[in-house]
Amino acid sequence: MDAFTVVRGPVAPLLIPDINTDVISPAHGGQGSMRANAFAPLRYLSDGTDNPEFPLNQEAFRDAPILLGGHNFGCGSSRESAVWSLIALGIRCVIAESFADIFYGNCFQNGVLPIVLGPDELAALARESAASDAIEVDLRTCAITTPLGRTIGFEVNPTRRAQLLEGLDDLDVGVRRRTQIEAFQRADRVRRPWVYLESAAVESPPTSST
C-alpha cells in the first residue's frame, strides 16, 4: 500500500453521525466504477444527478484528500470496500469524532489515516476550512496544521503509525519477520511436537477382537 507521511489539501465536511459502510460503498452500486458509486445514497438525487448539497460534489471539495466525519463513522457491515471507495475518491485521511472498530482497522490496512478529534475541535476545523483552504496532516509529528496556523495534536497507535509511514500492512510485517517466525516454529516443534500434525504419528484406533 502507499505510505502515508504528510497530506495537504482541502478538507470536505461531512459531519453526519453514523455514516455506515452501506452508504460509503453501496452493495448494489450499479455498473459504475468504485469511485462513481462511493457515497451514492448521499451523493446523487433520485434522478441520478449530483446532489449539490453533498460536499464532495461541490467544486471546492471535489478532490479533497481529507474528510471530516461525525460520530461512529464507518459503522454497519465490515466490508473493506468502504475504505477502497474512499481511496478511489482520493481520500487519504478521515478525521471524525469516533469510528467503528472494524472500519478503523481497515483504514490502516489500506493506507488511510483515521484520526479521532472531539466535536468542538471538529466544528472549529470545519469553520476554518469552509472556504476550501488547505490543512496539513503530518503523521511524522502527529499534528494537524489548520488554515489559521493552529496546530492540533493527535494520537495514533505506535505500531499502526510505523506501518503507515512505511506503507506496510499486516502481511508485509509478517513477511519481514519471517526469519524470527521460522526460528520460533523450529523450537516449538521440539517443545510441542503434538501440535504439528504432519510431524506427529497418527495412530489407528485399536480394533477389538471377537
XYZ file of N, CA, C and O in Angstrom:
840
model
N 0.839 -1.191 0.000
C 0.000 0.000 0.000
C 0.874 1.241 0.000
O 2.064 1.175 0.317
N 0.300 2.382 -0.357
C 1.048 3.636 -0.381
C 1.363 4.097 1.034
O 0.500 4.065 1.920
N 2.585 4.545 1.241
C 2.965 5.081 2.542
C 2.237 6.393 2.806
O 1.838 7.097 1.879
N 2.075 6.713 4.068
C 1.448 7.968 4.477
C 2.443 8.731 5.331
O 2.877 8.249 6.369
N 2.826 9.914 4.881
C 3.698 10.763 5.692
C 2.988 12.096 5.960
O 2.603 12.399 7.075
N 2.805 12.893 4.891
C 2.121 14.187 5.002
C 1.084 14.287 3.887
O 1.373 13.966 2.739
N -0.115 14.716 4.248
C -1.160 15.002 3.257
C -1.627 16.432 3.478
O -1.909 16.836 4.608
N -1.702 17.168 2.375
C -2.108 18.572 2.474
C -3.164 18.852 1.419
O -3.036 18.443 0.268
N -4.236 19.540 1.798
C -5.273 19.885 0.835
C -6.560 20.295 1.527
O -6.629 20.369 2.755
N -7.608 20.554 0.752
C -8.905 20.906 1.331
C -9.473 19.745 2.147
O -9.141 18.584 1.909
N -10.325 20.072 3.097
C -10.961 19.052 3.922
C -12.474 19.171 3.746
O -13.057 20.207 4.000
N -13.093 18.106 3.265
C -14.524 18.118 2.974
C -15.311 17.819 4.253
O -15.077 16.798 4.896
N -16.253 18.696 4.629
C -17.016 18.483 5.867
C -18.225 17.593 5.646
O -19.111 17.894 4.859
N -18.254 16.461 6.342
C -19.384 15.543 6.272
C -19.723 15.132 7.710
O -19.643 13.977 8.088
N -20.098 16.125 8.507
C -20.282 15.932 9.942
C -21.660 15.355 10.254
O -22.481 15.963 10.948
N -21.903 14.174 9.735
C -23.161 13.463 9.938
C -22.862 12.220 10.768
O -21.940 11.467 10.445
N -23.600 11.979 11.847
C -23.317 10.782 12.658
C -23.741 9.498 11.963
O -24.652 9.483 11.131
N -23.067 8.417 12.318
C -23.458 7.062 11.919
C -23.510 6.849 10.406
O -24.396 6.156 9.897
N -22.573 7.421 9.679
C -22.474 7.105 8.248
C -21.904 5.701 8.131
O -20.775 5.425 8.549
N -22.692 4.792 7.574
C -22.275 3.393 7.578
C -21.629 2.975 6.259
O -21.617 3.715 5.277
N -21.093 1.766 6.275
C -20.354 1.288 5.110
C -21.269 1.038 3.913
O -20.806 1.042 2.776
N -22.563 0.821 4.156
C -23.508 0.671 3.044
C -23.667 1.978 2.275
O -23.983 1.970 1.089
N -23.460 3.089 2.960
C -23.511 4.398 2.313
C -22.184 4.697 1.623
O -22.144 5.186 0.494
N -21.090 4.401 2.314
C -19.760 4.688 1.742
C -19.503 3.836 0.504
O -18.980 4.318 -0.506
N -19.884 2.563 0.579
C -19.660 1.628 -0.527
C -20.902 0.763 -0.704
O -20.974 -0.335 -0.168
N -21.915 1.252 -1.429
C -23.170 0.513 -1.577
C -22.944 -0.888 -2.139
O -22.155 -1.088 -3.059
N -23.658 -1.858 -1.565
C -23.509 -3.244 -2.010
C -23.979 -3.421 -3.440
O -23.462 -4.252 -4.185
N -24.986 -2.677 -3.846
C -25.508 -2.758 -5.208
C -25.420 -1.371 -5.826
O -26.419 -0.667 -5.985
N -24.204 -0.976 -6.148
C -23.978 0.385 -6.622
C -24.145 0.568 -8.109
O -23.761 1.593 -8.653
N -24.703 -0.418 -8.816
C -24.861 -0.255 -10.254
C -23.612 -0.689 -10.995
O -22.764 -1.400 -10.471
N -23.486 -0.266 -12.223
C -22.410 -0.731 -13.092
C -21.228 0.228 -13.160
O -20.285 -0.004 -13.892
N -21.292 1.335 -12.411
C -20.213 2.309 -12.472
C -18.984 1.843 -11.714
O -18.939 0.768 -11.118
N -17.971 2.682 -11.705
C -16.736 2.361 -11.008
C -16.912 2.549 -9.506
O -17.897 3.119 -9.035
N -15.930 2.082 -8.746
C -15.984 2.267 -7.302
C -15.992 3.748 -6.954
O -16.684 4.176 -6.023
N -15.260 4.534 -7.707
C -15.258 5.981 -7.482
C -16.639 6.569 -7.731
O -17.139 7.386 -6.950
N -17.296 6.151 -8.811
C -18.608 6.692 -9.152
C -19.670 6.287 -8.140
O -20.615 7.035 -7.881
N -19.524 5.100 -7.544
C -20.541 4.585 -6.632
C -20.332 4.993 -5.179
O -21.231 4.819 -4.350
N -19.173 5.515 -4.851
C -18.896 5.883 -3.466
C -19.890 6.935 -2.975
O -20.174 7.910 -3.667
N -20.435 6.700 -1.789
C -21.403 7.606 -1.152
C -22.653 7.828 -1.998
O -23.325 8.851 -1.870
N -22.989 6.886 -2.872
C -24.098 7.083 -3.812
C -25.405 7.527 -3.156
O -26.078 8.420 -3.682
N -25.832 6.971 -2.003
C -27.105 7.404 -1.416
C -27.133 8.882 -1.030
O -28.213 9.485 -0.997
N -25.972 9.441 -0.713
C -25.899 10.858 -0.362
C -25.476 11.729 -1.539
O -25.841 12.905 -1.614
N -24.744 11.130 -2.439
C -24.078 11.889 -3.498
C -24.989 12.212 -4.673
O -24.767 13.198 -5.391
N -26.036 11.386 -4.879
C -26.900 11.561 -6.044
C -28.352 11.773 -5.630
O -28.817 11.222 -4.624
N -29.074 12.532 -6.433
C -30.507 12.701 -6.257
C -31.242 11.506 -6.855
O -30.638 10.657 -7.512
N -32.548 11.446 -6.643
C -33.334 10.302 -7.119
C -33.296 10.146 -8.630
O -33.480 9.045 -9.152
N -33.036 11.241 -9.364
C -32.968 11.142 -10.823
C -31.561 10.829 -11.328
O -31.306 10.820 -12.534
N -30.623 10.574 -10.396
C -29.269 10.206 -10.780
C -28.309 11.367 -10.952
O -27.118 11.146 -11.186
N -28.786 12.590 -10.832
C -27.909 13.747 -10.964
C -27.211 14.031 -9.638
O -27.633 13.558 -8.580
N -26.133 14.802 -9.697
C -25.379 15.130 -8.493
C -26.233 15.919 -7.505
O -26.962 16.840 -7.897
N -26.121 15.553 -6.245
C -26.761 16.310 -5.172
C -25.879 17.507 -4.842
O -24.773 17.338 -4.331
N -26.324 18.732 -5.103
C -25.464 19.894 -4.885
C -25.145 20.148 -3.417
O -24.198 20.884 -3.110
N -25.910 19.522 -2.502
C -25.669 19.722 -1.080
C -24.564 18.808 -0.550
O -24.044 19.032 0.546
N -24.211 17.794 -1.319
C -23.189 16.856 -0.857
C -21.815 17.489 -1.053
O -21.472 17.915 -2.170
N -20.998 17.577 0.012
C -19.737 18.324 -0.070
C -18.809 17.902 -1.205
O -18.207 18.757 -1.871
N -18.685 16.603 -1.446
C -17.745 16.155 -2.477
C -18.232 16.447 -3.894
O -17.490 16.239 -4.857
N -19.477 16.926 -4.031
C -19.962 17.379 -5.333
C -19.706 18.865 -5.555
O -19.900 19.370 -6.662
N -19.299 19.550 -4.511
C -19.035 20.974 -4.612
C -17.610 21.205 -5.095
O -16.684 20.514 -4.679
N -17.448 22.147 -5.979
C -16.157 22.353 -6.633
C -15.024 22.531 -5.640
O -13.903 22.047 -5.849
N -15.299 23.195 -4.537
C -14.247 23.481 -3.557
C -13.696 22.209 -2.920
O -12.532 22.163 -2.498
N -14.531 21.161 -2.835
C -14.123 19.954 -2.116
C -14.115 18.707 -2.984
O -13.924 17.607 -2.481
N -14.299 18.859 -4.287
C -14.467 17.694 -5.156
C -13.281 16.729 -5.085
O -13.450 15.514 -5.126
N -12.086 17.244 -4.983
C -10.900 16.383 -4.932
C -10.194 16.469 -3.581
O -8.975 16.253 -3.496
N -10.945 16.757 -2.535
C -10.344 16.888 -1.205
C -9.732 15.566 -0.755
O -10.388 14.520 -0.815
N -8.486 15.575 -0.268
C -7.853 14.336 0.200
C -8.153 14.012 1.654
O -7.736 12.980 2.165
N -8.887 14.927 2.319
C -9.181 14.766 3.745
C -10.682 14.940 3.941
O -11.304 15.826 3.343
N -11.264 14.090 4.783
C -12.708 14.124 5.024
C -12.963 14.289 6.516
O -12.342 13.613 7.337
N -13.887 15.181 6.867
C -14.335 15.310 8.247
C -15.604 14.494 8.427
O -16.557 14.654 7.660
N -15.628 13.637 9.422
C -16.804 12.817 9.694
C -17.341 13.078 11.083
O -16.726 13.783 11.890
N -18.491 12.483 11.386
C -19.112 12.652 12.690
C -18.878 11.456 13.596
O -17.882 10.734 13.473
N -19.827 11.244 14.481
C -19.756 10.138 15.444
C -19.978 8.796 14.744
O -20.817 8.664 13.865
N -19.195 7.783 15.125
C -19.393 6.404 14.667
C -19.262 6.258 13.149
O -20.005 5.512 12.509
N -18.299 6.916 12.577
C -18.079 6.852 11.129
C -17.656 5.431 10.743
O -16.803 4.823 11.379
N -18.253 4.907 9.654
C -17.887 3.582 9.158
C -18.557 2.436 9.887
O -18.070 1.301 9.838
N -19.681 2.695 10.547
C -20.400 1.625 11.227
C -21.102 0.732 10.202
O -21.026 0.964 8.998
N -21.810 -0.279 10.672
C -22.514 -1.175 9.749
C -21.697 -2.415 9.447
O -20.955 -2.913 10.290
N -21.811 -2.905 8.229
C -21.124 -4.142 7.851
C -19.617 -3.932 7.793
O -19.131 -2.804 7.722
N -18.889 -5.038 7.770
C -17.422 -4.966 7.876
C -16.720 -4.862 6.536
O -15.514 -5.049 6.471
N -17.448 -4.562 5.469
C -16.846 -4.605 4.132
C -15.641 -3.673 3.997
O -15.696 -2.485 4.275
N -14.538 -4.260 3.578
C -13.305 -3.494 3.384
C -13.419 -2.547 2.202
O -12.683 -1.561 2.103
N -14.372 -2.817 1.297
C -14.544 -1.956 0.125
C -14.931 -0.534 0.499
O -14.792 0.382 -0.310
N -15.397 -0.319 1.740
C -15.706 1.042 2.166
C -14.443 1.900 2.156
O -14.461 3.060 1.724
N -13.330 1.325 2.610
C -12.069 2.065 2.580
C -11.564 2.200 1.144
O -11.039 3.240 0.752
N -11.756 1.160 0.334
C -11.344 1.241 -1.067
C -12.093 2.363 -1.790
O -11.537 3.030 -2.672
N -13.346 2.564 -1.434
C -14.134 3.625 -2.059
C -13.576 5.000 -1.705
O -13.542 5.901 -2.554
N -13.148 5.160 -0.454
C -12.524 6.426 -0.067
C -11.261 6.667 -0.882
O -11.024 7.775 -1.389
N -10.452 5.626 -1.023
C -9.207 5.753 -1.791
C -9.510 6.088 -3.242
O -8.806 6.895 -3.869
N -10.564 5.490 -3.797
C -10.941 5.773 -5.188
C -11.302 7.232 -5.379
O -11.115 7.795 -6.468
N -11.797 7.875 -4.316
C -12.116 9.306 -4.372
C -10.896 10.184 -4.103
O -10.984 11.409 -4.171
N -9.785 9.560 -3.764
C -8.574 10.322 -3.464
C -8.447 10.721 -2.004
O -7.594 11.535 -1.655
N -9.272 10.134 -1.130
C -9.248 10.470 0.291
C -8.201 9.622 0.997
O -8.247 8.395 0.935
N -7.265 10.254 1.686
C -6.204 9.541 2.402
C -6.320 9.675 3.914
O -5.611 8.997 4.659
N -7.202 10.562 4.381
C -7.329 10.789 5.812
C -8.784 11.104 6.156
O -9.427 11.891 5.452
N -9.297 10.474 7.207
C -10.634 10.781 7.720
C -10.472 11.222 9.171
O -9.878 10.507 9.985
N -10.998 12.395 9.477
C -10.961 12.925 10.835
C -12.386 12.922 11.353
O -13.267 13.549 10.763
N -12.642 12.193 12.433
C -14.011 12.039 12.908
C -14.038 11.997 14.432
O -13.008 11.843 15.095
N -15.249 12.128 14.969
C -15.425 12.077 16.420
C -15.165 10.671 16.953
O -14.620 10.495 18.038
N -15.560 9.662 16.188
C -15.284 8.272 16.550
C -15.501 7.397 15.320
O -16.155 7.821 14.358
N -14.946 6.187 15.362
C -15.034 5.256 14.240
C -15.542 3.902 14.719
O -15.307 3.499 15.865
N -16.214 3.183 13.822
C -16.500 1.781 14.079
C -15.182 1.010 14.063
O -14.298 1.293 13.249
N -15.054 0.025 14.957
C -13.761 -0.641 15.160
C -13.216 -1.297 13.893
O -12.029 -1.147 13.563
N -14.047 -2.060 13.179
C -13.556 -2.786 12.011
C -13.149 -1.813 10.911
O -12.099 -1.968 10.277
N -13.962 -0.793 10.672
C -13.609 0.202 9.670
C -12.294 0.878 10.037
O -11.429 1.106 9.176
N -12.130 1.196 11.310
C -10.908 1.853 11.790
C -9.685 1.007 11.461
O -8.677 1.500 10.944
N -9.768 -0.286 11.741
C -8.656 -1.173 11.431
C -8.416 -1.314 9.941
O -7.262 -1.373 9.488
N -9.490 -1.366 9.154
C -9.346 -1.485 7.704
C -8.652 -0.274 7.096
O -7.969 -0.395 6.070
N -8.831 0.882 7.704
C -8.146 2.080 7.201
C -6.638 1.881 7.229
O -5.947 2.122 6.224
N -6.119 1.424 8.348
C -4.675 1.231 8.470
C -4.158 0.175 7.510
O -3.028 0.263 7.032
N -4.965 -0.830 7.202
C -4.556 -1.896 6.288
C -4.504 -1.426 4.835
O -3.978 -2.134 3.976
N -5.050 -0.250 4.556
C -5.124 0.216 3.169
C -4.530 1.605 2.950
O -4.747 2.217 1.910
N -3.769 2.091 3.925
C -3.060 3.345 3.734
C -3.867 4.601 3.974
O -3.492 5.681 3.516
N -4.989 4.482 4.696
C -5.804 5.643 5.047
C -5.625 5.912 6.540
O -5.687 4.993 7.356
N -5.404 7.166 6.891
C -5.185 7.526 8.287
C -6.487 7.993 8.933
O -7.052 9.008 8.535
N -7.004 7.260 9.950
C -8.169 7.718 10.698
C -7.719 8.468 11.954
O -6.890 7.966 12.725
N -8.266 9.648 12.169
C -7.895 10.478 13.318
C -9.148 10.787 14.126
O -10.175 11.178 13.566
N -9.058 10.637 15.430
C -10.175 10.938 16.325
C -9.943 12.297 16.978
O -8.903 12.533 17.600
N -10.934 13.203 16.813
C -10.916 14.503 17.482
C -12.271 14.726 18.149
O -13.283 14.162 17.729
N -12.297 15.584 19.154
C -13.538 15.911 19.828
C -14.452 16.742 18.953
O -14.006 17.388 17.992
N -15.761 16.787 19.267
C -16.726 17.509 18.426
C -16.447 19.001 18.312
O -16.658 19.593 17.248
N -15.981 19.627 19.392
C -15.692 21.065 19.323
C -14.531 21.340 18.377
O -14.563 22.304 17.597
N -13.507 20.506 18.438
C -12.342 20.693 17.556
C -12.718 20.428 16.110
O -12.251 21.117 15.189
N -13.588 19.437 15.883
C -14.055 19.153 14.520
C -14.826 20.332 13.951
O -14.635 20.722 12.794
N -15.714 20.890 14.768
C -16.504 22.037 14.319
C -15.612 23.233 13.998
O -15.821 23.928 12.996
N -14.615 23.471 14.830
C -13.688 24.577 14.586
C -12.897 24.350 13.301
O -12.683 25.279 12.513
N -12.483 23.108 13.082
C -11.730 22.782 11.874
C -12.591 22.981 10.635
O -12.126 23.481 9.606
N -13.868 22.607 10.723
C -14.790 22.806 9.602
C -14.976 24.286 9.302
O -15.011 24.691 8.133
N -15.077 25.097 10.344
C -15.242 26.548 10.133
C -14.003 27.144 9.476
O -14.110 27.945 8.537
N -12.832 26.753 9.944
C -11.589 27.327 9.411
C -11.352 26.932 7.958
O -10.718 27.680 7.205
N -11.847 25.780 7.564
C -11.585 25.277 6.211
C -12.796 25.405 5.297
O -12.823 24.809 4.221
N -13.798 26.186 5.707
C -15.041 26.295 4.936
C -14.825 26.880 3.551
O -15.591 26.607 2.628
N -13.790 27.690 3.394
C -13.507 28.300 2.092
C -12.555 27.448 1.273
O -11.928 27.942 0.335
N -12.446 26.178 1.620
C -11.587 25.190 0.964
C -10.103 25.477 1.154
O -9.275 24.985 0.395
N -9.772 26.282 2.175
C -8.356 26.490 2.484
C -7.747 25.176 2.963
O -8.373 24.409 3.698
N -6.530 24.925 2.559
C -5.888 23.643 2.830
C -5.485 23.497 4.293
O -5.132 24.471 4.965
N -5.560 22.275 4.775
C -4.958 21.927 6.049
C -3.858 20.908 5.771
O -3.786 20.349 4.674
N -3.023 20.686 6.751
C -1.939 19.713 6.602
C -2.021 18.689 7.725
O -2.163 19.049 8.894
N -1.937 17.432 7.343
C -1.907 16.334 8.312
C -0.541 15.671 8.200
O -0.190 15.126 7.148
N 0.230 15.740 9.272
C 1.604 15.219 9.271
C 1.677 14.046 10.256
O 1.594 14.236 11.470
N 1.814 12.844 9.723
C 1.884 11.664 10.580
C 3.239 11.560 11.268
O 3.354 10.943 12.326
N 4.256 12.187 10.692
C 5.588 12.123 11.309
C 5.594 12.824 12.664
O 6.242 12.365 13.605
N 4.875 13.934 12.761
C 4.811 14.696 14.011
C 3.490 14.525 14.739
O 3.304 15.078 15.823
N 2.559 13.777 14.132
C 1.210 13.586 14.674
C 0.553 14.937 14.961
O 0.102 15.207 16.089
N 0.520 15.773 13.932
C -0.030 17.113 14.095
C -0.815 17.533 12.855
O -0.443 17.204 11.725
N -1.906 18.274 13.094
C -2.695 18.890 12.032
C -2.444 20.388 12.099
O -2.511 20.989 13.176
N -2.151 20.995 10.953
C -1.997 22.451 10.878
C -3.200 23.014 10.158
O -3.489 22.654 9.016
N -3.943 23.887 10.830
C -5.185 24.426 10.285
C -4.902 25.609 9.371
O -3.778 26.140 9.346
N -5.904 26.072 8.603
C -5.696 27.238 7.736
C -5.277 28.498 8.499
O -4.649 29.389 7.925
N -5.629 28.582 9.782
C -5.233 29.743 10.593
C -3.879 29.545 11.265
O -3.437 30.387 12.041
N -3.238 28.443 10.970
C -1.920 28.190 11.536
C -1.933 27.522 12.897
O -0.877 27.344 13.504
N -3.103 27.134 13.378
C -3.160 26.409 14.645
C -2.618 24.990 14.462
O -2.745 24.403 13.389
N -2.064 24.450 15.519
C -1.581 23.078 15.495
C -2.434 22.228 16.427
O -2.626 22.574 17.597
N -2.945 21.138 15.897
C -3.760 20.209 16.681
C -3.037 18.878 16.711
O -2.784 18.261 15.666
N -2.695 18.411 17.886
C -2.047 17.116 18.010
C -3.060 15.988 17.991
O -4.227 16.169 18.338
N -2.625 14.827 17.550
C -3.495 13.649 17.575
C -2.674 12.426 17.947
O -1.442 12.434 17.862
N -3.366 11.384 18.371
C -2.699 10.166 18.806
C -2.979 9.018 17.844
O -4.093 8.894 17.326
N -1.966 8.213 17.615
C -2.090 7.016 16.779
C -1.299 5.904 17.454
O -0.212 6.147 17.993
N -1.839 4.693 17.420
C -1.102 3.556 17.946
C 0.294 3.504 17.309
O 0.416 3.596 16.086
N 1.357 3.409 18.104
C 2.715 3.473 17.549
C 2.996 2.434 16.469
O 3.678 2.733 15.478
N 2.476 1.216 16.653
C 2.702 0.182 15.645
C 2.004 0.542 14.343
O 2.578 0.408 13.248
N 0.738 0.976 14.433
C -0.008 1.367 13.241
C 0.647 2.569 12.568
O 0.707 2.653 11.329
N 1.136 3.498 13.353
C 1.811 4.676 12.794
C 3.045 4.254 11.990
O 3.253 4.714 10.863
N 3.843 3.362 12.560
C 5.049 2.896 11.858
C 4.690 2.187 10.563
O 5.363 2.370 9.534
N 3.621 1.388 10.578
C 3.207 0.687 9.365
C 2.781 1.670 8.275
O 3.138 1.500 7.102
N 2.008 2.693 8.653
C 1.571 3.669 7.657
C 2.753 4.451 7.085
O 2.816 4.698 5.877
N 3.662 4.844 7.940
C 4.814 5.615 7.473
C 5.648 4.834 6.457
O 6.246 5.419 5.550
N 5.675 3.510 6.608
C 6.459 2.685 5.695
C 5.615 2.015 4.613
O 6.157 1.334 3.737
N 4.294 2.174 4.675
C 3.430 1.558 3.680
C 3.321 0.053 3.837
O 3.297 -0.681 2.846
N 3.222 -0.434 5.076
C 3.194 -1.865 5.353
C 1.844 -2.277 5.919
O 1.369 -1.678 6.899
N 1.215 -3.323 5.360
C 0.051 -3.904 6.007
C 0.525 -5.049 6.900
O 1.723 -5.320 7.017
N -0.422 -5.746 7.550
C -0.026 -6.791 8.499
C 0.740 -7.932 7.817
O 1.652 -8.520 8.404
N 0.367 -8.251 6.578
C 1.079 -9.309 5.860
C 2.524 -8.906 5.592
O 3.447 -9.719 5.758
N 2.728 -7.658 5.212
C 4.094 -7.173 4.988
C 4.932 -7.290 6.259
O 6.103 -7.671 6.214
N 4.318 -6.941 7.388
C 5.032 -7.035 8.664
C 5.402 -8.480 8.952
O 6.518 -8.782 9.399
N 4.475 -9.411 8.674
C 4.761 -10.822 8.890
C 5.905 -11.322 8.028
O 6.776 -12.065 8.497
N 5.925 -10.911 6.763
C 6.999 -11.322 5.857
C 8.337 -10.793 6.347
O 9.361 -11.490 6.288
N 8.364 -9.570 6.868
C 9.603 -9.003 7.399
C 10.146 -9.835 8.568
O 11.349 -9.874 8.812
N 9.255 -10.450 9.304
C 9.649 -11.207 10.482
C 9.742 -12.705 10.200
O 9.712 -13.521 11.116
N 9.872 -13.073 8.946
C 9.853 -14.485 8.573
C 10.942 -15.278 9.273
O 10.718 -16.397 9.739
N 12.145 -14.717 9.361
C 13.256 -15.434 9.991
C 12.933 -15.751 11.444
O 13.145 -16.882 11.914
N 12.407 -14.751 12.173
C 12.062 -14.967 13.575
C 10.913 -15.968 13.713
O 10.904 -16.799 14.622
N 9.955 -15.889 12.805
C 8.802 -16.800 12.859
C 9.247 -18.239 12.632
O 8.840 -19.163 13.337
N 10.118 -18.437 11.631
C 10.580 -19.790 11.332
C 11.426 -20.347 12.476
O 11.353 -21.539 12.796
N 12.227 -19.485 13.117
C 13.033 -19.928 14.253
C 12.127 -20.352 15.410
O 12.377 -21.371 16.074
N 11.076 -19.588 15.646
C 10.131 -19.953 16.707
C 9.469 -21.298 16.403
O 9.330 -22.156 17.286
N 9.063 -21.495 15.133
C 8.395 -22.740 14.764
C 9.312 -23.945 14.949
O 8.877 -25.011 15.417
N 10.575 -23.796 14.573
C 11.524 -24.911 14.741
C 11.653 -25.289 16.218
O 11.643 -26.461 16.578
N 11.789 -24.275 17.075
C 11.919 -24.546 18.511
C 10.624 -25.112 19.076
O 10.645 -26.017 19.921
N 9.521 -24.629 18.569
C 8.219 -25.071 19.090
C 7.920 -26.514 18.683
O 7.257 -27.246 19.410
N 8.405 -26.927 17.508
C 8.206 -28.319 17.078
C 8.910 -29.291 18.038
O 8.434 -30.394 18.277
N 10.045 -28.862 18.558
C 10.770 -29.697 19.513
C 10.044 -29.701 20.857
O 9.893 -30.737 21.512
N 9.549 -28.524 21.232
C 8.909 -28.379 22.540
C 7.509 -28.992 22.574
O 7.121 -29.600 23.572
N 6.776 -28.877 21.476
C 5.382 -29.375 21.445
C 5.109 -30.073 20.114
O 4.342 -29.590 19.290
N 5.704 -31.219 19.874
C 5.563 -31.880 18.567
C 4.128 -32.278 18.242
O 3.761 -32.368 17.070
N 3.316 -32.503 19.276
C 1.941 -32.934 19.027
C 1.071 -31.854 18.387
O 0.017 -32.144 17.837
N 1.520 -30.620 18.439
C 0.750 -29.525 17.836
C 0.815 -29.580 16.314
O -0.109 -29.159 15.619
N 1.918 -30.129 15.785
C 2.154 -30.131 14.348
C 1.761 -31.501 13.792
O 2.499 -32.480 13.934
N 0.620 -31.562 13.147
C 0.051 -32.832 12.725
C 0.965 -33.600 11.782
O 1.055 -34.819 11.838
N 1.658 -32.866 10.904
C 2.472 -33.566 9.922
C 3.677 -34.242 10.547
O 4.281 -35.142 9.966
N 4.053 -33.836 11.789
C 5.211 -34.456 12.436
C 4.806 -35.437 13.527
O 5.645 -36.101 14.112
N 3.505 -35.504 13.791
C 3.029 -36.421 14.831
C 2.587 -37.725 14.196
O 2.015 -37.751 13.114
N 2.881 -38.825 14.866
C 2.437 -40.129 14.369
C 0.940 -40.245 14.564
O 0.419 -39.991 15.641
N 0.262 -40.604 13.514
C -1.182 -40.781 13.577
C -1.469 -42.250 13.816
O -1.190 -43.100 12.968
N -1.984 -42.537 14.969
C -2.219 -43.937 15.337
C -3.620 -44.346 14.920
O -4.568 -43.589 15.055
N -3.722 -45.554 14.433
C -5.033 -46.100 14.101
C -5.733 -46.496 15.364
O -5.090 -46.946 16.337
N -7.032 -46.344 15.427
C -7.765 -46.758 16.639
C -7.647 -48.254 16.844
O -7.523 -49.025 15.884
N -7.573 -48.684 18.080
C -7.449 -50.141 18.347
C -8.665 -50.892 17.839
O -9.772 -50.371 17.847
N -8.404 -52.088 17.355
C -9.519 -52.928 16.890
C -9.839 -53.955 17.959
O -8.940 -54.464 18.646
N -11.066 -54.259 18.091
C -11.478 -55.250 19.099
C -11.623 -56.616 18.440
O -12.062 -56.729 17.285
N -11.206 -57.640 19.153
C -11.328 -58.996 18.611
C -12.621 -59.615 19.141
O -13.044 -59.357 20.266
N -13.229 -60.395 18.322
C -14.486 -61.052 18.724
C -14.255 -62.536 18.908
O -13.278 -63.105 18.384
